[in-house]
PDB file of C-alpha atoms in Angstrom:
ATOM      1  CA  VAL Y  22      -6.354  11.613   7.637  1.00  0.00           C
ATOM      2  CA  LYS Y  23      -8.340  10.233   4.756  1.00  0.00           C
ATOM      3  CA  PRO Y  24      -6.615   9.250   1.527  1.00  0.00           C
ATOM      4  CA  PRO Y  25      -6.927  11.912  -1.195  1.00  0.00           C
ATOM      5  CA  ARG Y  26      -8.003   9.387  -3.848  1.00  0.00           C
ATOM      6  CA  THR Y  27      -9.117   5.774  -3.390  1.00  0.00           C
ATOM      7  CA  LEU Y  28      -9.870   2.927  -5.756  1.00  0.00           C
ATOM      8  CA  VAL Y  29     -11.988   0.225  -4.100  1.00  0.00           C
ATOM      9  CA  LEU Y  30     -11.563  -3.352  -5.314  1.00  0.00           C
ATOM     10  CA  ARG Y  31     -13.555  -6.308  -3.989  1.00  0.00           C
ATOM     11  CA  PHE Y  32     -10.433  -8.469  -3.963  1.00  0.00           C
ATOM     12  CA  PRO Y  33      -9.423 -10.960  -1.240  1.00  0.00           C
ATOM     13  CA  PHE Y  34      -7.401  -9.725   1.704  1.00  0.00           C
ATOM     14  CA  GLY Y  35      -3.745 -10.322   0.822  1.00  0.00           C
ATOM     15  CA  SER Y  36      -4.145  -9.839  -2.933  1.00  0.00           C
ATOM     16  CA  PRO Y  37      -4.989  -6.150  -3.428  1.00  0.00           C
ATOM     17  CA  VAL Y  38      -3.506  -5.740  -6.927  1.00  0.00           C
ATOM     18  CA  GLY Y  39      -5.035  -8.886  -8.413  1.00  0.00           C
ATOM     19  CA  GLN Y  40      -4.485 -12.563  -8.998  1.00  0.00           C
ATOM     20  CA  PRO Y  41      -0.945 -13.971  -8.905  1.00  0.00           C
ATOM     21  CA  ASN Y  42       0.756 -13.881 -12.319  1.00  0.00           C
ATOM     22  CA  ASP Y  43      -2.226 -12.183 -13.987  1.00  0.00           C
ATOM     23  CA  LYS Y  44      -0.244  -9.303 -15.465  1.00  0.00           C
ATOM     24  CA  ASP Y  45      -3.159  -7.885 -17.439  1.00  0.00           C
ATOM     25  CA  GLN Y  46      -5.379  -7.679 -14.378  1.00  0.00           C
ATOM     26  CA  GLN Y  47      -2.645  -6.127 -12.234  1.00  0.00           C
ATOM     27  CA  ILE Y  48      -1.837  -3.537 -14.923  1.00  0.00           C
ATOM     28  CA  ALA Y  49      -5.544  -2.692 -15.308  1.00  0.00           C
ATOM     29  CA  VAL Y  50      -5.855  -2.112 -11.536  1.00  0.00           C
ATOM     30  CA  LEU Y  51      -2.811   0.186 -11.469  1.00  0.00           C
ATOM     31  CA  LYS Y  52      -3.917   2.153 -14.532  1.00  0.00           C
ATOM     32  CA  GLU Y  53      -7.386   2.705 -13.080  1.00  0.00           C
ATOM     33  CA  ALA Y  54      -5.794   3.897  -9.812  1.00  0.00           C
ATOM     34  CA  PHE Y  55      -3.472   6.356 -11.628  1.00  0.00           C
ATOM     35  CA  GLU Y  56      -6.357   7.708 -13.681  1.00  0.00           C
ATOM     36  CA  LEU Y  57      -8.023   8.925 -10.465  1.00  0.00           C
ATOM     37  CA  LEU Y  58      -5.450  11.737 -10.655  1.00  0.00           C
ATOM     38  CA  TYR Y  59      -7.433  13.267 -13.512  1.00  0.00           C
ATOM     39  CA  ASN Y  60     -10.415  13.719 -11.180  1.00  0.00           C
ATOM     40  CA  ASP Y  61     -10.367  16.849  -9.030  1.00  0.00           C
ATOM     41  CA  GLU Y  62     -12.720  15.753  -6.247  1.00  0.00           C
ATOM     42  CA  PRO Y  63     -10.835  15.653  -2.899  1.00  0.00           C
ATOM     43  CA  GLY Y  64     -11.369  12.340  -1.121  1.00  0.00           C
ATOM     44  CA  LEU Y  65     -12.799  10.630  -4.194  1.00  0.00           C
ATOM     45  CA  ILE Y  66     -13.645   6.962  -3.565  1.00  0.00           C
ATOM     46  CA  LYS Y  67     -14.205   5.046  -6.803  1.00  0.00           C
ATOM     47  CA  GLU Y  68     -15.623   1.536  -6.885  1.00  0.00           C
ATOM     48  CA  SER Y  69     -13.729  -0.394  -9.566  1.00  0.00           C
ATOM     49  CA  THR Y  70     -15.594  -2.589 -12.027  1.00  0.00           C
ATOM     50  CA  ILE Y  71     -12.627  -4.973 -12.280  1.00  0.00           C
ATOM     51  CA  LYS Y  72     -13.592  -8.463 -11.092  1.00  0.00           C
ATOM     52  CA  TYR Y  73     -11.127 -10.688  -9.260  1.00  0.00           C
ATOM     53  CA  ASN Y  74     -12.381 -13.914 -10.858  1.00  0.00           C
ATOM     54  CA  ARG Y  75     -12.684 -13.009 -14.490  1.00  0.00           C
ATOM     55  CA  LYS Y  76     -13.741 -16.439 -15.687  1.00  0.00           C
ATOM     56  CA  ALA Y  77     -16.428 -16.862 -13.030  1.00  0.00           C
TER      57      ALA Y  77
ATOM     58  CA  LEU C 147     -19.358   4.043  13.320  1.00  0.00           C
ATOM     59  CA  SER C 148     -20.532   0.928  11.598  1.00  0.00           C
ATOM     60  CA  ASP C 149     -21.079  -2.314  13.498  1.00  0.00           C
ATOM     61  CA  LYS C 150     -18.191  -3.855  11.579  1.00  0.00           C
ATOM     62  CA  ILE C 151     -15.757  -1.206  12.832  1.00  0.00           C
ATOM     63  CA  GLU C 152     -17.122  -1.489  16.391  1.00  0.00           C
ATOM     64  CA  ARG C 153     -16.504  -5.251  16.247  1.00  0.00           C
ATOM     65  CA  MET C 154     -12.978  -4.678  14.923  1.00  0.00           C
ATOM     66  CA  ILE C 155     -12.191  -2.252  17.798  1.00  0.00           C
ATOM     67  CA  LYS C 156     -13.539  -4.756  20.356  1.00  0.00           C
ATOM     68  CA  SER C 157     -11.538  -7.576  18.805  1.00  0.00           C
ATOM     69  CA  VAL C 158      -8.231  -5.621  18.837  1.00  0.00           C
ATOM     70  CA  ARG C 159      -8.839  -4.653  22.489  1.00  0.00           C
ATOM     71  CA  GLN C 160      -9.635  -8.213  23.540  1.00  0.00           C
ATOM     72  CA  LYS C 161      -6.840  -9.916  21.635  1.00  0.00           C
ATOM     73  CA  TRP C 162      -3.927  -7.502  21.584  1.00  0.00           C
ATOM     74  CA  VAL C 163      -4.085  -3.929  22.886  1.00  0.00           C
ATOM     75  CA  PRO C 164      -6.600  -3.267  25.718  1.00  0.00           C
ATOM     76  CA  GLU C 165      -6.189   0.521  25.435  1.00  0.00           C
ATOM     77  CA  PHE C 166      -6.598   0.563  21.606  1.00  0.00           C
ATOM     78  CA  GLN C 167      -8.231   3.751  20.275  1.00  0.00           C
ATOM     79  CA  LEU C 168      -9.377   4.031  16.680  1.00  0.00           C
ATOM     80  CA  GLN C 169      -7.746   6.969  14.897  1.00  0.00           C
ATOM     81  CA  TYR C 170     -10.421   8.803  12.979  1.00  0.00           C
ATOM     82  CA  SER C 171     -10.270  12.000  11.004  1.00  0.00           C
ATOM     83  CA  THR C 172     -12.281  13.698   8.288  1.00  0.00           C
ATOM     84  CA  ASP C 173      -9.284  15.694   7.066  1.00  0.00           C
ATOM     85  CA  ILE C 174      -8.333  15.037   3.423  1.00  0.00           C
ATOM     86  CA  PRO C 175      -4.889  16.249   2.350  1.00  0.00           C
ATOM     87  CA  TRP C 176      -5.320  17.521  -1.182  1.00  0.00           C
ATOM     88  CA  THR C 177      -2.882  18.560  -3.876  1.00  0.00           C
ATOM     89  CA  PRO C 178      -4.294  18.755  -7.410  1.00  0.00           C
ATOM     90  CA  HIS C 179      -2.081  16.783  -9.778  1.00  0.00           C
ATOM     91  CA  GLN C 180      -0.539  19.261 -12.219  1.00  0.00           C
ATOM     92  CA  LYS C 181       1.789  17.110 -14.316  1.00  0.00           C
ATOM     93  CA  ASN C 182       0.802  14.565 -16.895  1.00  0.00           C
ATOM     94  CA  ILE C 183       0.934  11.052 -15.471  1.00  0.00           C
ATOM     95  CA  ASN C 184       3.333  10.004 -18.244  1.00  0.00           C
ATOM     96  CA  GLU C 185       5.791  12.678 -17.091  1.00  0.00           C
ATOM     97  CA  SER C 186       5.477  11.894 -13.369  1.00  0.00           C
ATOM     98  CA  LYS C 187       7.872  10.115 -11.032  1.00  0.00           C
ATOM     99  CA  VAL C 188       6.200   7.396  -8.981  1.00  0.00           C
ATOM    100  CA  SER C 189       6.967   5.834  -5.575  1.00  0.00           C
ATOM    101  CA  LEU C 190       5.292   2.649  -4.358  1.00  0.00           C
ATOM    102  CA  ILE C 191       4.268   2.357  -0.705  1.00  0.00           C
ATOM    103  CA  SER C 192       2.909  -0.960   0.538  1.00  0.00           C
ATOM    104  CA  THR C 193       1.522  -1.978   3.929  1.00  0.00           C
ATOM    105  CA  ALA C 194       2.169  -5.679   3.288  1.00  0.00           C
ATOM    106  CA  GLY C 195       5.315  -5.946   5.435  1.00  0.00           C
ATOM    107  CA  VAL C 196       7.682  -6.282   2.449  1.00  0.00           C
ATOM    108  CA  TYR C 197      11.438  -6.214   3.102  1.00  0.00           C
ATOM    109  CA  VAL C 198      14.670  -7.216   1.370  1.00  0.00           C
ATOM    110  CA  LYS C 199      15.853 -10.689   2.384  1.00  0.00           C
ATOM    111  CA  GLY C 200      18.729 -10.504   4.854  1.00  0.00           C
ATOM    112  CA  GLU C 201      17.563  -7.214   6.329  1.00  0.00           C
ATOM    113  CA  THR C 202      15.603  -6.886   9.584  1.00  0.00           C
ATOM    114  CA  PRO C 203      12.104  -8.295   9.107  1.00  0.00           C
ATOM    115  CA  PHE C 204       9.064  -6.644  10.629  1.00  0.00           C
ATOM    116  CA  THR C 205       7.897  -7.986  13.971  1.00  0.00           C
ATOM    117  CA  ASP C 206       4.453  -8.153  15.519  1.00  0.00           C
ATOM    118  CA  HIS C 207       5.751  -7.397  19.061  1.00  0.00           C
ATOM    119  CA  TYR C 208       3.235  -9.854  20.550  1.00  0.00           C
ATOM    120  CA  GLY C 209       0.316  -7.957  19.022  1.00  0.00           C
ATOM    121  CA  LEU C 210       1.571  -4.432  19.646  1.00  0.00           C
ATOM    122  CA  GLY C 211       2.471  -3.934  15.969  1.00  0.00           C
ATOM    123  CA  ASP C 212       5.432  -2.293  14.262  1.00  0.00           C
ATOM    124  CA  PRO C 213       5.416   1.355  13.126  1.00  0.00           C
ATOM    125  CA  SER C 214       8.708   1.151  11.196  1.00  0.00           C
ATOM    126  CA  TYR C 215       9.165   0.964   7.428  1.00  0.00           C
ATOM    127  CA  ARG C 216      11.662  -0.657   5.082  1.00  0.00           C
ATOM    128  CA  GLU C 217      13.370   0.812   2.034  1.00  0.00           C
ATOM    129  CA  ILE C 218      13.390  -1.295  -1.082  1.00  0.00           C
ATOM    130  CA  PRO C 219      15.848  -0.270  -3.814  1.00  0.00           C
ATOM    131  CA  LEU C 220      14.310  -0.248  -7.288  1.00  0.00           C
ATOM    132  CA  ASP C 221      16.846  -2.744  -8.651  1.00  0.00           C
ATOM    133  CA  THR C 222      16.099  -5.424  -6.000  1.00  0.00           C
ATOM    134  CA  PRO C 223      15.258  -8.702  -7.799  1.00  0.00           C
ATOM    135  CA  PRO C 224      11.732  -9.903  -6.835  1.00  0.00           C
ATOM    136  CA  SER C 225      13.287 -13.180  -5.630  1.00  0.00           C
ATOM    137  CA  GLN C 226      15.090 -11.142  -2.943  1.00  0.00           C
ATOM    138  CA  LEU C 227      11.864  -9.736  -1.502  1.00  0.00           C
ATOM    139  CA  ASP C 228      10.125 -11.313   1.472  1.00  0.00           C
ATOM    140  CA  HIS C 229       7.154 -10.265   3.590  1.00  0.00           C
ATOM    141  CA  PHE C 230       6.108 -10.589   7.222  1.00  0.00           C
ATOM    142  CA  HIS C 231       2.642  -9.665   8.451  1.00  0.00           C
ATOM    143  CA  GLU C 232       0.558 -11.911  10.720  1.00  0.00           C
ATOM    144  CA  HIS C 233      -2.764 -10.421   9.698  1.00  0.00           C
ATOM    145  CA  TYR C 234      -3.318 -11.450   6.066  1.00  0.00           C
ATOM    146  CA  ASP C 235      -3.104 -14.570   3.913  1.00  0.00           C
ATOM    147  CA  HIS C 236       0.304 -14.688   2.159  1.00  0.00           C
ATOM    148  CA  THR C 237      -0.565 -17.502  -0.287  1.00  0.00           C
ATOM    149  CA  ASN C 238      -0.856 -15.280  -3.362  1.00  0.00           C
ATOM    150  CA  ALA C 239       2.065 -13.063  -2.377  1.00  0.00           C
ATOM    151  CA  TYR C 240       4.339 -16.119  -2.247  1.00  0.00           C
ATOM    152  CA  LYS C 241       3.237 -17.042  -5.788  1.00  0.00           C
ATOM    153  CA  ASP C 242       3.734 -13.519  -7.121  1.00  0.00           C
ATOM    154  CA  ILE C 243       5.051 -10.563  -5.104  1.00  0.00           C
ATOM    155  CA  ASN C 244       3.228  -8.189  -7.482  1.00  0.00           C
ATOM    156  CA  CYS C 245      -0.084  -9.088  -5.796  1.00  0.00           C
ATOM    157  CA  ILE C 246       1.027  -6.975  -2.833  1.00  0.00           C
ATOM    158  CA  PHE C 247       4.053  -5.045  -4.146  1.00  0.00           C
ATOM    159  CA  PRO C 248       3.524  -4.447  -7.892  1.00  0.00           C
ATOM    160  CA  ILE C 249       7.001  -3.158  -8.659  1.00  0.00           C
ATOM    161  CA  GLU C 250       7.418  -5.215 -11.860  1.00  0.00           C
ATOM    162  CA  ARG C 251       4.074  -3.952 -13.176  1.00  0.00           C
ATOM    163  CA  LEU C 252       5.145  -0.358 -12.443  1.00  0.00           C
ATOM    164  CA  LYS C 253       8.363  -0.930 -14.421  1.00  0.00           C
ATOM    165  CA  GLU C 254       6.211  -2.165 -17.306  1.00  0.00           C
ATOM    166  CA  LEU C 255       4.065   0.978 -17.056  1.00  0.00           C
ATOM    167  CA  VAL C 256       7.269   3.025 -17.435  1.00  0.00           C
ATOM    168  CA  ASP C 257       8.159   0.933 -20.533  1.00  0.00           C
ATOM    169  CA  GLN C 258       4.660   1.599 -21.894  1.00  0.00           C
ATOM    170  CA  LYS C 259       5.195   5.343 -21.199  1.00  0.00           C
ATOM    171  CA  PHE C 260       2.021   5.329 -19.070  1.00  0.00           C
ATOM    172  CA  ILE C 261       4.009   6.765 -16.129  1.00  0.00           C
ATOM    173  CA  GLY C 262       7.217   8.780 -16.451  1.00  0.00           C
ATOM    174  CA  SER C 263       9.690   7.067 -14.115  1.00  0.00           C
ATOM    175  CA  LEU C 264      10.170   5.397 -10.755  1.00  0.00           C
ATOM    176  CA  THR C 265      12.141   6.650  -7.768  1.00  0.00           C
ATOM    177  CA  GLN C 266      15.306   4.851  -6.726  1.00  0.00           C
ATOM    178  CA  TYR C 267      13.663   3.591  -3.496  1.00  0.00           C
ATOM    179  CA  HIS C 268      10.209   2.212  -2.665  1.00  0.00           C
ATOM    180  CA  TYR C 269       8.750   1.528   0.755  1.00  0.00           C
ATOM    181  CA  SER C 270       6.797  -0.873   2.884  1.00  0.00           C
ATOM    182  CA  PHE C 271       5.163  -0.720   6.267  1.00  0.00           C
ATOM    183  CA  MET C 272       3.555  -3.632   8.046  1.00  0.00           C
ATOM    184  CA  GLY C 273      -0.047  -2.477   8.156  1.00  0.00           C
ATOM    185  CA  TYR C 274      -0.801  -3.599  11.672  1.00  0.00           C
ATOM    186  CA  ILE C 275      -0.127  -0.576  13.884  1.00  0.00           C
ATOM    187  CA  PRO C 276      -2.626  -0.434  16.778  1.00  0.00           C
ATOM    188  CA  ILE C 277      -0.436   2.119  18.617  1.00  0.00           C
ATOM    189  CA  PRO C 278      -0.135   4.797  15.925  1.00  0.00           C
ATOM    190  CA  HIS C 279       1.717   7.662  17.645  1.00  0.00           C
ATOM    191  CA  PRO C 280       5.261   6.660  16.530  1.00  0.00           C
ATOM    192  CA  LEU C 281       3.908   6.230  12.982  1.00  0.00           C
ATOM    193  CA  ILE C 282       2.241   9.653  12.961  1.00  0.00           C
ATOM    194  CA  ASN C 283       4.983  11.577  14.730  1.00  0.00           C
ATOM    195  CA  ARG C 284       8.189   9.874  13.595  1.00  0.00           C
ATOM    196  CA  THR C 285       8.195   7.355  10.774  1.00  0.00           C
ATOM    197  CA  THR C 286       5.699   8.966   8.390  1.00  0.00           C
ATOM    198  CA  PRO C 287       7.242  12.485   8.508  1.00  0.00           C
ATOM    199  CA  ASN C 288      10.633  10.823   7.965  1.00  0.00           C
ATOM    200  CA  LEU C 289       9.341   8.922   4.931  1.00  0.00           C
ATOM    201  CA  VAL C 290       7.730  12.054   3.478  1.00  0.00           C
ATOM    202  CA  LYS C 291      11.125  13.793   3.575  1.00  0.00           C
ATOM    203  CA  LYS C 292      12.657  10.900   1.636  1.00  0.00           C
ATOM    204  CA  LEU C 293       9.926  11.083  -1.003  1.00  0.00           C
ATOM    205  CA  LEU C 294      10.464  14.844  -1.408  1.00  0.00           C
ATOM    206  CA  MET C 295      14.235  14.367  -1.698  1.00  0.00           C
ATOM    207  CA  GLN C 296      13.700  11.871  -4.515  1.00  0.00           C
ATOM    208  CA  GLY C 297      11.320  14.154  -6.387  1.00  0.00           C
ATOM    209  CA  THR C 298       8.272  11.900  -6.051  1.00  0.00           C
ATOM    210  CA  ASP C 299       5.276  13.286  -7.974  1.00  0.00           C
ATOM    211  CA  ILE C 300       2.878  10.401  -7.263  1.00  0.00           C
ATOM    212  CA  ALA C 301       2.866   8.035  -4.288  1.00  0.00           C
ATOM    213  CA  ILE C 302       0.729   4.966  -4.913  1.00  0.00           C
ATOM    214  CA  LEU C 303      -0.352   3.271  -1.679  1.00  0.00           C
ATOM    215  CA  VAL C 304      -1.145  -0.418  -1.902  1.00  0.00           C
ATOM    216  CA  PRO C 305      -2.890  -1.499   1.310  1.00  0.00           C
ATOM    217  CA  THR C 306      -2.845  -5.073   2.519  1.00  0.00           C
TER     218      THR C 306
END
């Protein structure tokens, strides 16, 4: 089956929620994922704008 | 299928499971979310191979994978969580478990009233399962029953 709602993040393998100890980034990722619930398109795949390296 | 997926299939067959078949489906299970997020009960499901220290770790079975899952009680201190999975880099997860299993961040989202509450148990698989039949026919239906019994409104899947 395909997931009903997907948030795509260009993050390294092994760090899907964000950088270690970067609470703000991790919270932002989770909030964006939860907000997909307000969209009613089955199988929605959203490309996140959150960058892994914010200072780069 | 894309070249990347074809290469992945070839690699799994050469290295681990000669009879590996990619599971592919266009079916999308769909339930519109009716409740407000800030009134919803959330369960976390990870594929990072997370388990509570002292319990049975996951095992790779010499490349054949592991279709089981582990239960993680909500009140488990992060220092008591460990993870086994031979197919990703654990460097960040050892620095901060929330990179792969963001349970502390979810607790903060409850404090912020962004989500309603968390279930008593959360779950992890080890996301290397090249022989998927036990996962499809046994462990996943079993997990779904547990989520329903706990009144889960939202399951957030964190893949690793």
